PDB file of C-alpha atoms in Angstrom:
ATOM      1  CA  MET A 828     -19.022  -6.637   3.916  1.00  0.00           C
ATOM      2  CA  SER A 829     -19.883 -10.251   4.496  1.00  0.00           C
ATOM      3  CA  THR A 830     -17.109 -11.727   2.319  1.00  0.00           C
ATOM      4  CA  LEU A 831     -13.549 -10.779   1.472  1.00  0.00           C
ATOM      5  CA  ARG A 832     -14.448 -10.600  -2.219  1.00  0.00           C
ATOM      6  CA  GLU A 833     -17.200  -8.053  -1.544  1.00  0.00           C
ATOM      7  CA  LEU A 834     -14.804  -6.016   0.588  1.00  0.00           C
ATOM      8  CA  VAL A 835     -12.205  -5.955  -2.193  1.00  0.00           C
ATOM      9  CA  GLN A 836     -14.842  -4.940  -4.753  1.00  0.00           C
ATOM     10  CA  GLN A 837     -16.096  -2.172  -2.480  1.00  0.00           C
ATOM     11  CA  ARG A 838     -12.585  -0.806  -1.933  1.00  0.00           C
ATOM     12  CA  GLU A 839     -11.920  -0.940  -5.681  1.00  0.00           C
ATOM     13  CA  ARG A 840     -15.112   1.059  -6.316  1.00  0.00           C
ATOM     14  CA  TRP A 841     -14.149   3.641  -3.696  1.00  0.00           C
ATOM     15  CA  SER A 842     -10.632   3.989  -5.011  1.00  0.00           C
ATOM     16  CA  ARG A 843     -11.801   4.228  -8.624  1.00  0.00           C
ATOM     17  CA  GLY A 844     -14.470   6.751  -7.639  1.00  0.00           C
ATOM     18  CA  THR A 845     -11.863   8.884  -5.896  1.00  0.00           C
ATOM     19  CA  VAL A 846      -9.592   8.898  -8.936  1.00  0.00           C
ATOM     20  CA  ASP A 847     -12.513   9.681 -11.268  1.00  0.00           C
ATOM     21  CA  ALA A 848     -13.696  12.540  -9.040  1.00  0.00           C
ATOM     22  CA  LEU A 849     -10.193  14.007  -8.857  1.00  0.00           C
ATOM     23  CA  ARG A 850      -9.853  13.816 -12.638  1.00  0.00           C
ATOM     24  CA  ARG A 851     -13.215  15.566 -13.101  1.00  0.00           C
ATOM     25  CA  ARG A 852     -12.426  18.356 -10.659  1.00  0.00           C
ATOM     26  CA  GLY A 853      -8.812  18.869 -11.629  1.00  0.00           C
ATOM     27  CA  TRP A 854      -6.210  20.744  -9.629  1.00  0.00           C
ATOM     28  CA  THR A 855      -7.904  23.023  -7.083  1.00  0.00           C
ATOM     29  CA  LYS A 856      -7.176  24.194  -3.574  1.00  0.00           C
ATOM     30  CA  PHE A 857      -9.403  21.329  -2.367  1.00  0.00           C
ATOM     31  CA  THR A 858      -7.980  18.503  -4.500  1.00  0.00           C
ATOM     32  CA  TRP A 859      -4.257  19.208  -4.651  1.00  0.00           C
ATOM     33  CA  HIS A 860      -3.517  17.330  -1.420  1.00  0.00           C
ATOM     34  CA  SER A 861      -5.260  14.143  -2.607  1.00  0.00           C
ATOM     35  CA  ILE A 862      -3.580  14.327  -6.009  1.00  0.00           C
ATOM     36  CA  ILE A 863      -0.142  14.778  -4.456  1.00  0.00           C
ATOM     37  CA  THR A 864      -0.861  11.914  -2.036  1.00  0.00           C
ATOM     38  CA  MET A 865      -1.678   9.588  -4.938  1.00  0.00           C
ATOM     39  CA  VAL A 866       1.403  10.598  -6.909  1.00  0.00           C
ATOM     40  CA  LEU A 867       3.624  10.127  -3.854  1.00  0.00           C
ATOM     41  CA  GLY A 868       1.937   6.770  -3.252  1.00  0.00           C
ATOM     42  CA  LEU A 869       2.932   5.697  -6.758  1.00  0.00           C
ATOM     43  CA  PHE A 870       6.517   6.835  -6.192  1.00  0.00           C
ATOM     44  CA  GLY A 871       6.590   5.075  -2.827  1.00  0.00           C
ATOM     45  CA  PHE A 872       5.287   1.853  -4.322  1.00  0.00           C
ATOM     46  CA  ALA A 873       7.849   2.000  -7.144  1.00  0.00           C
ATOM     47  CA  TYR A 874      10.645   2.747  -4.673  1.00  0.00           C
ATOM     48  CA  ILE A 875       9.698  -0.119  -2.362  1.00  0.00           C
ATOM     49  CA  PHE A 876       9.335  -2.509  -5.283  1.00  0.00           C
ATOM     50  CA  ILE A 877      12.676  -1.539  -6.863  1.00  0.00           C
ATOM     51  CA  TRP A 878      14.550  -1.366  -3.541  1.00  0.00           C
ATOM     52  CA  GLY A 879      13.062  -4.661  -2.389  1.00  0.00           C
ATOM     53  CA  ALA A 880      13.994  -6.366  -5.648  1.00  0.00           C
ATOM     54  CA  ARG A 881      17.564  -5.071  -5.398  1.00  0.00           C
ATOM     55  CA  GLN A 882      17.832  -6.289  -1.806  1.00  0.00           C
ATOM     56  CA  LEU A 883      16.563  -9.739  -2.724  1.00  0.00           C
ATOM     57  CA  VAL A 884      19.042  -9.970  -5.590  1.00  0.00           C
ATOM     58  CA  ALA A 885      21.888  -8.817  -3.340  1.00  0.00           C
ATOM     59  CA  ALA A 886      20.885 -11.305  -0.653  1.00  0.00           C
ATOM     60  CA  ALA A 887      20.777 -14.121  -3.187  1.00  0.00           C
ATOM     61  CA  GLN A 888      24.183 -13.205  -4.616  1.00  0.00           C
ATOM     62  CA  TYR A 889      26.160 -12.401  -1.488  1.00  0.00           C
ATOM     63  CA  SER A 890      24.267 -13.209   1.717  1.00  0.00           C
ATOM     64  CA  LEU A 891      22.351 -11.276   4.319  1.00  0.00           C
ATOM     65  CA  SER A 892      25.254 -11.109   6.764  1.00  0.00           C
ATOM     66  CA  THR A 893      26.953  -8.336   4.765  1.00  0.00           C
ATOM     67  CA  HIS A 894      24.041  -5.902   5.161  1.00  0.00           C
ATOM     68  CA  PRO A 895      23.944  -4.540   8.746  1.00  0.00           C
ATOM     69  CA  LEU A 896      21.639  -1.682   7.743  1.00  0.00           C
ATOM     70  CA  LEU A 897      19.158  -4.185   6.332  1.00  0.00           C
ATOM     71  CA  TRP A 898      19.237  -6.111   9.626  1.00  0.00           C
ATOM     72  CA  ALA A 899      18.672  -2.897  11.588  1.00  0.00           C
ATOM     73  CA  LEU A 900      15.705  -1.924   9.399  1.00  0.00           C
ATOM     74  CA  LEU A 901      14.257  -5.410   9.648  1.00  0.00           C
ATOM     75  CA  ALA A 902      14.549  -5.321  13.441  1.00  0.00           C
ATOM     76  CA  PHE A 903      12.771  -1.954  13.531  1.00  0.00           C
ATOM     77  CA  TRP A 904      10.014  -3.222  11.202  1.00  0.00           C
ATOM     78  CA  ILE A 905       9.456  -6.174  13.523  1.00  0.00           C
ATOM     79  CA  VAL A 906       9.618  -4.406  16.887  1.00  0.00           C
ATOM     80  CA  TYR A 907       7.731  -1.178  16.145  1.00  0.00           C
ATOM     81  CA  PRO A 908       4.448  -2.705  14.845  1.00  0.00           C
ATOM     82  CA  ALA A 909       4.499  -5.256  17.670  1.00  0.00           C
ATOM     83  CA  LEU A 910       4.854  -2.507  20.265  1.00  0.00           C
ATOM     84  CA  ARG A 911       2.115  -0.488  18.593  1.00  0.00           C
ATOM     85  CA  VAL A 912      -0.476  -3.194  19.370  1.00  0.00           C
ATOM     86  CA  ARG A 913       0.775  -4.283  22.802  1.00  0.00           C
ATOM     87  CA  THR A 914      -2.523  -3.248  24.425  1.00  0.00           C
ATOM     88  CA  LEU A 915      -4.266  -5.952  22.366  1.00  0.00           C
ATOM     89  CA  GLY A 916      -2.227  -8.764  23.904  1.00  0.00           C
ATOM     90  CA  TRP A 917       0.630 -11.053  22.988  1.00  0.00           C
ATOM     91  CA  LYS A 918      -1.225 -12.743  20.109  1.00  0.00           C
ATOM     92  CA  ALA A 919      -1.704  -9.442  18.307  1.00  0.00           C
ATOM     93  CA  MET A 920       1.932  -8.578  18.963  1.00  0.00           C
ATOM     94  CA  LEU A 921       3.012 -11.895  17.446  1.00  0.00           C
ATOM     95  CA  VAL A 922       0.892 -11.362  14.326  1.00  0.00           C
ATOM     96  CA  GLU A 923       2.269  -7.857  13.853  1.00  0.00           C
ATOM     97  CA  ALA A 924       5.849  -9.006  14.454  1.00  0.00           C
ATOM     98  CA  LEU A 925       5.522 -11.487  11.595  1.00  0.00           C
ATOM     99  CA  LEU A 926       5.166  -8.490   9.231  1.00  0.00           C
ATOM    100  CA  VAL A 927       2.615 -10.422   7.187  1.00  0.00           C
ATOM    101  CA  PRO A 928      -0.349  -8.084   7.826  1.00  0.00           C
ATOM    102  CA  GLU A 929       1.683  -5.003   6.928  1.00  0.00           C
ATOM    103  CA  LEU A 930       3.129  -6.538   3.783  1.00  0.00           C
ATOM    104  CA  VAL A 931      -0.206  -7.904   2.575  1.00  0.00           C
ATOM    105  CA  TYR A 932      -1.979  -4.612   3.247  1.00  0.00           C
ATOM    106  CA  THR A 933       0.760  -2.644   1.468  1.00  0.00           C
ATOM    107  CA  VAL A 934       0.516  -4.866  -1.597  1.00  0.00           C
ATOM    108  CA  VAL A 935      -3.282  -4.675  -1.646  1.00  0.00           C
ATOM    109  CA  ARG A 936      -3.294  -0.873  -1.267  1.00  0.00           C
ATOM    110  CA  ALA A 937      -0.711  -0.548  -4.039  1.00  0.00           C
ATOM    111  CA  TYR A 938      -2.872  -2.763  -6.257  1.00  0.00           C
ATOM    112  CA  TRP A 939      -5.941  -0.610  -5.555  1.00  0.00           C
ATOM    113  CA  LEU A 940      -4.061   2.590  -6.296  1.00  0.00           C
ATOM    114  CA  VAL A 941      -2.424   1.437  -9.513  1.00  0.00           C
ATOM    115  CA  SER A 942      -5.484  -0.398 -10.837  1.00  0.00           C
ATOM    116  CA  SER A 943      -7.779   2.540 -10.044  1.00  0.00           C
ATOM    117  CA  ILE A 944      -5.558   5.003 -11.860  1.00  0.00           C
ATOM    118  CA  LEU A 945      -5.164   2.704 -14.861  1.00  0.00           C
ATOM    119  CA  LYS A 946      -8.880   1.878 -15.006  1.00  0.00           C
ATOM    120  CA  SER A 947      -9.789   5.552 -14.703  1.00  0.00           C
ATOM    121  CA  PHE A 948      -7.660   6.458 -17.709  1.00  0.00           C
ATOM    122  CA  VAL A 949      -8.238   3.330 -19.821  1.00  0.00           C
ATOM    123  CA  THR A 950     -11.772   2.050 -19.210  1.00  0.00           C
ATOM    124  CA  ARG A 951     -15.180   3.576 -18.977  1.00  0.00           C
ATOM    125  CA  VAL A 952     -17.126   3.457 -15.732  1.00  0.00           C
ATOM    126  CA  SER A 953     -19.109   0.265 -15.572  1.00  0.00           C
ATOM    127  CA  ALA A 954     -22.257  -0.279 -13.575  1.00  0.00           C
ATOM    128  CA  TRP A 955     -21.507  -0.930  -9.918  1.00  0.00           C
ATOM    129  CA  LYS A 956     -22.085  -4.483  -8.779  1.00  0.00           C
TER     130      LYS A 956
END
């Protein structure tokens, strides 16, 4: 895609098409894995959202110094993605260590999943743009 907007629209169409196709076909030996993956994705998104909100509230109330497990997880989330891209150079490692790409991509994928499921159940299929 030539623009970010077109890329987002394309991914929304693909995601919506997947949900629509799974709804049409129902639970079969070929679709059960995709259906379970979507349901687990919804649970994972809800868990991350609820856990993250609780951690932010706790950090605001008490401070981050009282949560050693949180610091250990944060260190892992910084180091592991940076090491994963070490063959691409130090700039790629720095970008990955900032956690921004992972967080943005997680939010965007969660948006696509939730919006596709909601649109599939609530709206009719519109003409593709």
